[in-house]
Short mmCIF file of C-alpha atoms and ligand atoms in Angstrom, two decimals:
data_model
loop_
_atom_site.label_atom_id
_atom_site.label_comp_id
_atom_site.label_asym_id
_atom_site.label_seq_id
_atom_site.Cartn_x
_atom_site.Cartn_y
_atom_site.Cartn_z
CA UNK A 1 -12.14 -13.74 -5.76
CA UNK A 2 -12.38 -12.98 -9.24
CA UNK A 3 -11.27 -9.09 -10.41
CA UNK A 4 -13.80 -9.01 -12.95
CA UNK A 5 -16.59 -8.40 -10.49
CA UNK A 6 -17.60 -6.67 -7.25
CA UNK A 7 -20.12 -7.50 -4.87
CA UNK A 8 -21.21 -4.67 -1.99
CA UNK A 9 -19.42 -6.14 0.72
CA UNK A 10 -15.98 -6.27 -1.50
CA UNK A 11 -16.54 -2.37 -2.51
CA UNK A 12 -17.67 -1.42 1.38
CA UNK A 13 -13.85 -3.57 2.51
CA UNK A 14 -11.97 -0.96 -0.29
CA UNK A 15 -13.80 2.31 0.13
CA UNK A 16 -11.69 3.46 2.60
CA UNK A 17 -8.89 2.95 0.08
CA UNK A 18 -10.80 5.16 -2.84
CA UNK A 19 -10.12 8.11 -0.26
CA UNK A 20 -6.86 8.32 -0.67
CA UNK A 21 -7.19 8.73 -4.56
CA UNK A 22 -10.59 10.41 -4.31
CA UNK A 23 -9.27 13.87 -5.86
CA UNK A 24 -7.34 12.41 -9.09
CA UNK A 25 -9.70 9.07 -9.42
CA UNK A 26 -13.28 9.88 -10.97
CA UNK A 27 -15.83 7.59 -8.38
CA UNK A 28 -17.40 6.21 -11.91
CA UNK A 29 -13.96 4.59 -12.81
CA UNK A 30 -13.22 3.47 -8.66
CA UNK A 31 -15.40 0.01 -9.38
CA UNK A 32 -13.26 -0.89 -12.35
CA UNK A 33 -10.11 -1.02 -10.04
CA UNK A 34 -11.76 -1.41 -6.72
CA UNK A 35 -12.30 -4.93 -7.98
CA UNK A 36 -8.61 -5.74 -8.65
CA UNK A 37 -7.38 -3.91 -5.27
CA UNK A 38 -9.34 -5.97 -3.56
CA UNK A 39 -7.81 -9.12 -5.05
CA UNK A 40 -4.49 -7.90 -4.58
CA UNK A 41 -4.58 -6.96 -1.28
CA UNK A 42 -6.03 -10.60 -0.71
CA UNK A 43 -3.36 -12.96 -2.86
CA UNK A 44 -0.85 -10.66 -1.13
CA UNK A 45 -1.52 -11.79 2.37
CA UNK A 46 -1.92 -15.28 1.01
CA UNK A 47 1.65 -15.50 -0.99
CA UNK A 48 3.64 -13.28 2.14
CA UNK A 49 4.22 -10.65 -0.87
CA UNK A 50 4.87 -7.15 -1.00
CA UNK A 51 4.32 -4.36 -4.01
CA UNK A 52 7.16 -2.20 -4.21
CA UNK A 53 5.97 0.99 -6.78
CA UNK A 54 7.96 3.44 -8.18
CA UNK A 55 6.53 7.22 -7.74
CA UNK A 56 5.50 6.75 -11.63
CA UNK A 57 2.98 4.36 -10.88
CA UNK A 58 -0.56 5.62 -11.56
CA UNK A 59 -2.43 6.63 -8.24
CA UNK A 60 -4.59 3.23 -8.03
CA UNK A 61 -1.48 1.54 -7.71
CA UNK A 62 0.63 3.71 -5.88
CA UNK A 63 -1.98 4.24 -3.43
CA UNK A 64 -3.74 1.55 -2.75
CA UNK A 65 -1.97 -1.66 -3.61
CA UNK A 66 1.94 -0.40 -2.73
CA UNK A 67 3.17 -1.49 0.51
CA UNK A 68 6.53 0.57 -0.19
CA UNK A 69 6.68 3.64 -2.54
CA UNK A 70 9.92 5.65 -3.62
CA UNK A 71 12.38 7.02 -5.98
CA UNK A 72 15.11 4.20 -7.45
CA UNK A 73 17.24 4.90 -4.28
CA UNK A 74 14.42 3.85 -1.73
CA UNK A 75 12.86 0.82 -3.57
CA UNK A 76 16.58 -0.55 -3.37
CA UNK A 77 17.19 0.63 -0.02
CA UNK A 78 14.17 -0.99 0.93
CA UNK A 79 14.24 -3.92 -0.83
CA UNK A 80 16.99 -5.07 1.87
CA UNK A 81 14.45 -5.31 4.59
CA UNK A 82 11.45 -7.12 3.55
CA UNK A 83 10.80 -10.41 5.35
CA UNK A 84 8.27 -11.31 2.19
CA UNK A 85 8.46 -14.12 0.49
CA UNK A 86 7.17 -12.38 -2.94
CA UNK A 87 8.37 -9.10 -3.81
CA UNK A 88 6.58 -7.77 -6.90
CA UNK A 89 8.28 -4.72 -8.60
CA UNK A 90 5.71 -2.07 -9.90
CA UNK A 91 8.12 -0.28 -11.76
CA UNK A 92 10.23 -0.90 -14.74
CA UNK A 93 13.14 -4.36 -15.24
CA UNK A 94 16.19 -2.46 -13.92
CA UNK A 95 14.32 -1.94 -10.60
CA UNK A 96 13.59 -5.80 -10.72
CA UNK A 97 16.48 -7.06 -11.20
CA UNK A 98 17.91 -4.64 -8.34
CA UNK A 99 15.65 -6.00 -5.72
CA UNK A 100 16.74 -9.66 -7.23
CA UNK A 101 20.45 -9.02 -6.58
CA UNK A 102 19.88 -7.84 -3.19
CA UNK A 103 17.17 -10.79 -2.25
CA UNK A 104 18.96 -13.54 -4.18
CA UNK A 105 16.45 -16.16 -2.66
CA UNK A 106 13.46 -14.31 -2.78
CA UNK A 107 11.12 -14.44 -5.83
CA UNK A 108 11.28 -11.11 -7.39
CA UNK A 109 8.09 -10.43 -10.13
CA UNK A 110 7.59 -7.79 -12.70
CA UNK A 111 4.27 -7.92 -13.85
CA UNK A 112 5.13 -7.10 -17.79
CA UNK A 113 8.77 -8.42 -18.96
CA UNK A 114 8.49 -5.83 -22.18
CA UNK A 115 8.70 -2.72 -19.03
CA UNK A 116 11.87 -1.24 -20.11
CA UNK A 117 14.14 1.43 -20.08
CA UNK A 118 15.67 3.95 -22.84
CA UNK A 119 19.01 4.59 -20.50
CA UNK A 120 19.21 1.20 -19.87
CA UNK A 121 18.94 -0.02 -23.51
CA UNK A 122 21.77 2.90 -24.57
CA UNK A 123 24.35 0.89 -23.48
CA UNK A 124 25.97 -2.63 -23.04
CA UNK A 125 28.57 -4.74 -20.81
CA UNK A 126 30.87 -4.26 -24.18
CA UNK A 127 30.70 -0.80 -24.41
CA UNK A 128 31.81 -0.16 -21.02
CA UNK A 129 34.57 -2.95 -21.21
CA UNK A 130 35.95 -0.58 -24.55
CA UNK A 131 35.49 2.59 -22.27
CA UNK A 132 38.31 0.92 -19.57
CA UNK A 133 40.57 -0.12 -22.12
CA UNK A 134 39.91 3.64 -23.64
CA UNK A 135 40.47 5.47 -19.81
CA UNK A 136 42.37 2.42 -18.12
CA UNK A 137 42.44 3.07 -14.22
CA UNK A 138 39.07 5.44 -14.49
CA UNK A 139 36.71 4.56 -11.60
CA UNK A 140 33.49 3.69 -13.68
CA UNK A 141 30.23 4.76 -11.41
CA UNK A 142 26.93 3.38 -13.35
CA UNK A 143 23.31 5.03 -13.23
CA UNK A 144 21.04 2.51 -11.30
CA UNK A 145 18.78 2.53 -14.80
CA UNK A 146 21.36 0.04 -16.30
CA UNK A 147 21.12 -3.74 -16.62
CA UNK A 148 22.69 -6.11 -14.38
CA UNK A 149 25.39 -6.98 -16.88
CA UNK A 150 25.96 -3.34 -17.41
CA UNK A 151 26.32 -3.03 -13.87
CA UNK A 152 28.65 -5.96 -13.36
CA UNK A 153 31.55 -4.34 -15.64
CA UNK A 154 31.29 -1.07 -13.33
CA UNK A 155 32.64 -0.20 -9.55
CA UNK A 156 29.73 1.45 -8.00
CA UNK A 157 25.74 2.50 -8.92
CA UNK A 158 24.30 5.44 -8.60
CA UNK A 159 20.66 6.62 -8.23
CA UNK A 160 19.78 10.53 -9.17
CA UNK A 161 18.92 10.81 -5.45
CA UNK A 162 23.22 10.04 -4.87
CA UNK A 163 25.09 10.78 -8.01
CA UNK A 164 27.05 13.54 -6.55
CA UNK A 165 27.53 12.01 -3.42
CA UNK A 166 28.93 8.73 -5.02
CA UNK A 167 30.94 9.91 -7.61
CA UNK A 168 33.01 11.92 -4.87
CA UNK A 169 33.23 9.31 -2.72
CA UNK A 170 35.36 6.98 -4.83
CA UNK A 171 38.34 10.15 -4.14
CA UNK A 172 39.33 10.38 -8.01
CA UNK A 173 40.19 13.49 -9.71
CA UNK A 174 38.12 11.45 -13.07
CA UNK A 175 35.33 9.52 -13.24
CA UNK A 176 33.57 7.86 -15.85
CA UNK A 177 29.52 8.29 -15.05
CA UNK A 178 27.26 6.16 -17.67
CA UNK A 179 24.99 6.04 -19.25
CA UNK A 180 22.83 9.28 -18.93
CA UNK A 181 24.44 12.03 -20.47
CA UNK A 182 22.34 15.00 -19.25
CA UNK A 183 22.33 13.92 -15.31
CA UNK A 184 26.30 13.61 -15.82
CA UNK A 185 26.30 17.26 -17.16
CA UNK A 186 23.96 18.48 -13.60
CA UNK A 187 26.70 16.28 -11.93
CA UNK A 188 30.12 17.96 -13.28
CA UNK A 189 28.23 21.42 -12.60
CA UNK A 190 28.49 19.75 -8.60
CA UNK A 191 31.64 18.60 -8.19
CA UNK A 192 35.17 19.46 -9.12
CA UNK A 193 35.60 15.65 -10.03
CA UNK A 194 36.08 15.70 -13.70
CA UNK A 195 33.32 13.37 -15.51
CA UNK A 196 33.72 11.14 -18.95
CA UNK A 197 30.17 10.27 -19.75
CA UNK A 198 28.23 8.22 -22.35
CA UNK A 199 25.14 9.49 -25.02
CA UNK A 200 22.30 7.75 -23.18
CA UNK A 201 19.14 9.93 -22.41
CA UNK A 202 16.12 9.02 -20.97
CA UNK A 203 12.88 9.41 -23.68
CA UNK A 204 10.61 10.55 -21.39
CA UNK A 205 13.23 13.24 -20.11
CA UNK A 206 14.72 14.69 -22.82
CA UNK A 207 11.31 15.77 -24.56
CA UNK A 208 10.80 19.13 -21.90
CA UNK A 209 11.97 22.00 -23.64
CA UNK A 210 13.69 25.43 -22.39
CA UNK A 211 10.83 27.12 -24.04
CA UNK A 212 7.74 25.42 -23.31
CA UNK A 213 8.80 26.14 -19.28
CA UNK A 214 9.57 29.61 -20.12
CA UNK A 215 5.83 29.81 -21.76
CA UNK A 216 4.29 28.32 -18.54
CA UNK A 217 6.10 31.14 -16.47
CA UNK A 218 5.03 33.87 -18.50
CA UNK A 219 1.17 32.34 -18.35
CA UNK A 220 1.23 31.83 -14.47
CA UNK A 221 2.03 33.71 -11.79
CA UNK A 222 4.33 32.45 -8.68
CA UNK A 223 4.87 29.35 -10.70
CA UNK A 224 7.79 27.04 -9.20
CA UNK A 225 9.60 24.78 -11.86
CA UNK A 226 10.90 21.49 -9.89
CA UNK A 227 12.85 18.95 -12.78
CA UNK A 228 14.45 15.61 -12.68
CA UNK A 229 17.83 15.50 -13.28
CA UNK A 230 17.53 13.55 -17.01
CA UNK A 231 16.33 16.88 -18.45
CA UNK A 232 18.45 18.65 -20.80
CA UNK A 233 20.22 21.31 -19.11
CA UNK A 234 19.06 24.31 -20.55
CA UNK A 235 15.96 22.75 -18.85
CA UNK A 236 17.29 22.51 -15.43
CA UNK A 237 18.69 25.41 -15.75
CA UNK A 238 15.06 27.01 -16.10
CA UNK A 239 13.84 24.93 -12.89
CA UNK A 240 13.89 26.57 -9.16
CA UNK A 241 14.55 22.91 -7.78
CA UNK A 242 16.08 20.19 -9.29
CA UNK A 243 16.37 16.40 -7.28
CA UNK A 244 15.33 13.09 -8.01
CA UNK A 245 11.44 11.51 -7.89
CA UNK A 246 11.38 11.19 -4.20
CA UNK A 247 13.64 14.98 -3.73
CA UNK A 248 11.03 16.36 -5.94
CA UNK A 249 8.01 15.07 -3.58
CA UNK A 250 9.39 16.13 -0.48
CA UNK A 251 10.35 19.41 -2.27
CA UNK A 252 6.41 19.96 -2.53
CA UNK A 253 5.26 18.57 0.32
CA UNK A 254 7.25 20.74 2.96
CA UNK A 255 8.02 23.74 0.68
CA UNK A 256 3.86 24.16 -0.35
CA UNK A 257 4.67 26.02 -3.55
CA UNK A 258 1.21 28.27 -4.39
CA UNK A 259 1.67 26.71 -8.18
CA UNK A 260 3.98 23.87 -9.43
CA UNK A 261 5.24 22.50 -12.89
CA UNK A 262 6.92 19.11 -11.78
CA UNK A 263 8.49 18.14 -14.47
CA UNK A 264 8.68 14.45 -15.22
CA UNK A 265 6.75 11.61 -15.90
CA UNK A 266 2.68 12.38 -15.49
CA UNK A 267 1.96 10.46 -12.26
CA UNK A 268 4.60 11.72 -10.13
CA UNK A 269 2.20 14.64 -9.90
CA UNK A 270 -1.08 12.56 -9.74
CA UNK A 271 0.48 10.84 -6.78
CA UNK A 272 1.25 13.77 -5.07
CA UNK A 273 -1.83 15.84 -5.96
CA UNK A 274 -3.89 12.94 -4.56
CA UNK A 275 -2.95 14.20 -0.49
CA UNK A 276 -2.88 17.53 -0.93
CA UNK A 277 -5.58 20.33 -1.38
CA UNK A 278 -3.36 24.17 -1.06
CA UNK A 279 -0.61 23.76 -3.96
CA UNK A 280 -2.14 23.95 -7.80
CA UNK A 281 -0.20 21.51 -10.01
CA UNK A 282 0.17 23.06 -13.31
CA UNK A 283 0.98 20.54 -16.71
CA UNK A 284 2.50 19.29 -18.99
CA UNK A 285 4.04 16.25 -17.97
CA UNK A 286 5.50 13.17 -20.34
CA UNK A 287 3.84 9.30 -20.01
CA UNK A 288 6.82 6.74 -19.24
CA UNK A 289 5.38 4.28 -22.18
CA UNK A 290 7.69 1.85 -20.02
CA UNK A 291 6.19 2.84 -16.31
CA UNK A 292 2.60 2.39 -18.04
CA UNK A 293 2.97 -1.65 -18.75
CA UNK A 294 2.03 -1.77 -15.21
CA UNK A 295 -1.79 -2.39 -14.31
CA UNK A 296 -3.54 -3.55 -11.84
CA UNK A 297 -4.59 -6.32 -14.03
CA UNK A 298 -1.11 -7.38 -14.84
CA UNK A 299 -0.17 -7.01 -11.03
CA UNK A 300 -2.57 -9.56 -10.02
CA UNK A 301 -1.97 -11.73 -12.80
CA UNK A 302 1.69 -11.99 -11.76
CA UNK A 303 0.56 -13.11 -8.16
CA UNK A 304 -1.79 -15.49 -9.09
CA UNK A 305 0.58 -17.38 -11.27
CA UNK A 306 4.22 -15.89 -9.23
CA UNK A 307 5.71 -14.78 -12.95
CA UNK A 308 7.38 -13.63 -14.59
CA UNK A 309 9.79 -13.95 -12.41
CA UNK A 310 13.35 -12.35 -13.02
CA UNK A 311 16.32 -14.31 -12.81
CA UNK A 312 20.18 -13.28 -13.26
CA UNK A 313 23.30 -15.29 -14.49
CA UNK A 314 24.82 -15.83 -10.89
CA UNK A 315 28.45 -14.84 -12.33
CA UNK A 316 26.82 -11.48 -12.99
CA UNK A 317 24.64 -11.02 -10.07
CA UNK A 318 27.66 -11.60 -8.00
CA UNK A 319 29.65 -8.97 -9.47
CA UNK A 320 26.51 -6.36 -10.32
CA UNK A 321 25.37 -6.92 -7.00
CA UNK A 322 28.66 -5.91 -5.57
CA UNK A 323 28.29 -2.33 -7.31
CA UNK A 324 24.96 -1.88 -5.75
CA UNK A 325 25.88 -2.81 -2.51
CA UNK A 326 28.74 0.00 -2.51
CA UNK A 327 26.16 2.71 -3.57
CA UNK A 328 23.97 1.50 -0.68
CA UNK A 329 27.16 1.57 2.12
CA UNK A 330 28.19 4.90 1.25
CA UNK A 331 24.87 5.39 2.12
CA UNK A 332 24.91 3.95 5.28
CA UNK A 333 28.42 5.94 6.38
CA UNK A 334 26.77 9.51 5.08
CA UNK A 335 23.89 8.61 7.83
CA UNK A 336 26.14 7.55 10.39
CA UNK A 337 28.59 10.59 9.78
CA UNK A 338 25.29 12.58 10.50
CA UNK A 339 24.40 11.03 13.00
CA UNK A 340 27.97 11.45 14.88
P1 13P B 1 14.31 8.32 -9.52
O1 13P B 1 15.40 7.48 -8.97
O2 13P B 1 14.53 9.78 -9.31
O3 13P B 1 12.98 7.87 -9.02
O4 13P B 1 14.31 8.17 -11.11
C1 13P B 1 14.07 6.96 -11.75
C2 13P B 1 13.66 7.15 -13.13
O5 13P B 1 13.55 6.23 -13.89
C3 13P B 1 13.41 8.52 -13.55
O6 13P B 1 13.10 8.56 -14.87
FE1 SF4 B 2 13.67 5.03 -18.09
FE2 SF4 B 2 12.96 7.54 -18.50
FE3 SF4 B 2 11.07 5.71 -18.14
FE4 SF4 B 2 12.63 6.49 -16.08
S1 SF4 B 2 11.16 7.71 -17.20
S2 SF4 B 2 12.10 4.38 -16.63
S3 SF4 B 2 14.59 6.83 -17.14
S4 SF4 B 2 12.53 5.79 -19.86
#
């Protein structure tokens, strides 16, 4: 089926699909990517592949080509269980190569290589070698928005959803936490566990301002502020909620705030606003530059011809992959100590 046009029958198949973007999708742009959801959906079923999108996904793919949506924490968690052949990450390369070093065999896509990261990028496998030798002994927890080689020189990942959790569960009195700066600062305001950290900052993040927020507040009534961890903290410290991507959803979901300023990346509120009529969403948000190499056109593109693919040094992988799968069992004992 080609993406470039539609015939009836195709846009009758998909309709049911445009409802669940109805309220942030204009129905004069639905044809444009009706066409490619349709072929998707399709070349999925043929390949045994499954779209795993990050909640900064814009709605067409969030909604109606994702077979698994989440913050860094699920897409990882769920990563682990697929039975697909094909995983295709709609999201940026650190989330790639995660779902590569847990599904070693499976062919893991990213639909644009150049879908980076500003954390990731702050900081190498050298620098944190020179940080042991600097704090020899220091348990050394890395931000899951690193690169595999990055997070082959460290003991344990962290997502924002876990950081707190993590970093006291390694039972050190010091802990170095890379490579994001301002969620190590909301971290040491958590925990007694004293925190080393590195200068990395996240470029969609640290843009929000103290200010503008306070401006918002004055302009609107019953406003609740909701923030992502990466902002600055005099920004956080202007919020009412503060969690990660998938914290932040749930937060307005079950909460129902009248009127909310998420702020974070734009679609995180798209996505939300799109099943939802009683809460008001209230701007400004910042565009992930990185997030927004992802298209629908690039998505099916990567199926048709299974690349680019991502591949990782096994002497890394082994070693990176080890750090991941610590953050992911001290996951698994919090649930079962709930559970008990
Ligand atoms: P989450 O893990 O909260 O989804 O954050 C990932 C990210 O890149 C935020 O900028
Ligand atoms: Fe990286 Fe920030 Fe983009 Fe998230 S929003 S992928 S932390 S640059």
């Amino acid at each position: 089926m080609s993406a470039n046009s539609i015939d009836e029958v195709t846009l009758e198949k998909v309709a049911p699909l445009y409802e669940r973007v109805r309220k942030v999708i204009p129905e004069i742009e639905w044809p444009i990517h009706a066409s490619y959801v349709a072929a998707i959906n399709e070349l999925k079923k043929q390949k045994n592949a499954v779209i795993l999108a990050h909640n900064y996904q814009t709605p067409e793919i969030f909604h109606c080509v994702a077979d698994i949506t989440g913050d860094s924490l699920a897409l990882a968690q769920r990563a682990v269980d697929t039975d697909a052949d094909v995983i295709v990450l709609a999201g940026v390369h650190f989330m790639a190569e995660t779902a590569k070093l847990l599904n070693p065999g499976k062919t893991v896509l990213i639909p644009d290589l150049g879908a980076g990261c500003s954390l990731a990028e702050s900081i190498t496998a050298a620098d944190v070698r020179r940080l042991r030798e600097q704090y020899p002994g220091v348990p050394v927890v890395t931000y899951v928005n690193t690169s595999a080689e990055v997070k082959a020189e460290c003991d344990i990942c962290c997502t924002s959803g876990n950081a707190v959790a993590i970093v006291e569960s390694l039972g050190s009195d010091r802990v170095i936490f890379l490579p994001d700066e301002y969620l190590a600062a909301y971290v040491a305001e958590q925990t007694d566990v004293e925190i080393i950290t590195w200068n990395g900052h996240c470029e969609v993040h640290e843009r929000f301002t103290a200010e503008e927020l306070e401006s918002y507040r004055s302009d609107h009534e019953e406003l609740t502020i909701i923030a992502h961890p990466e902002c600055p903290p005099d920004v956080l410290a202007t919020a009412d909620f503060v969690g990660s991507t998938a914290q932040m959803q749930d937060y307005v979901l079950n909460q129902r705030p009248k009127k909310v300023l998420m702020v974070t990346e734009c679609s995180m509120s798209d996505n939300v606003a799109a099943g939802i009529d009683d809460v008001e969403f209230i701007r400004p948000c910042n565009l992930c530059p990185h997030m927004k190499k992802i298209t629908l056109a690039n998505i099916l593109a990567s199926l048709e011809t299974l690349s680019p693919a991502i591949e990782i040094d096994p002497a890394v992988a082994n070693r990176a992959r080890a750090a991941v799968e610590r953050m992911l069992e001290v996951g698994r004992s919090k649930m079962t100590e709930v559970a008990a």
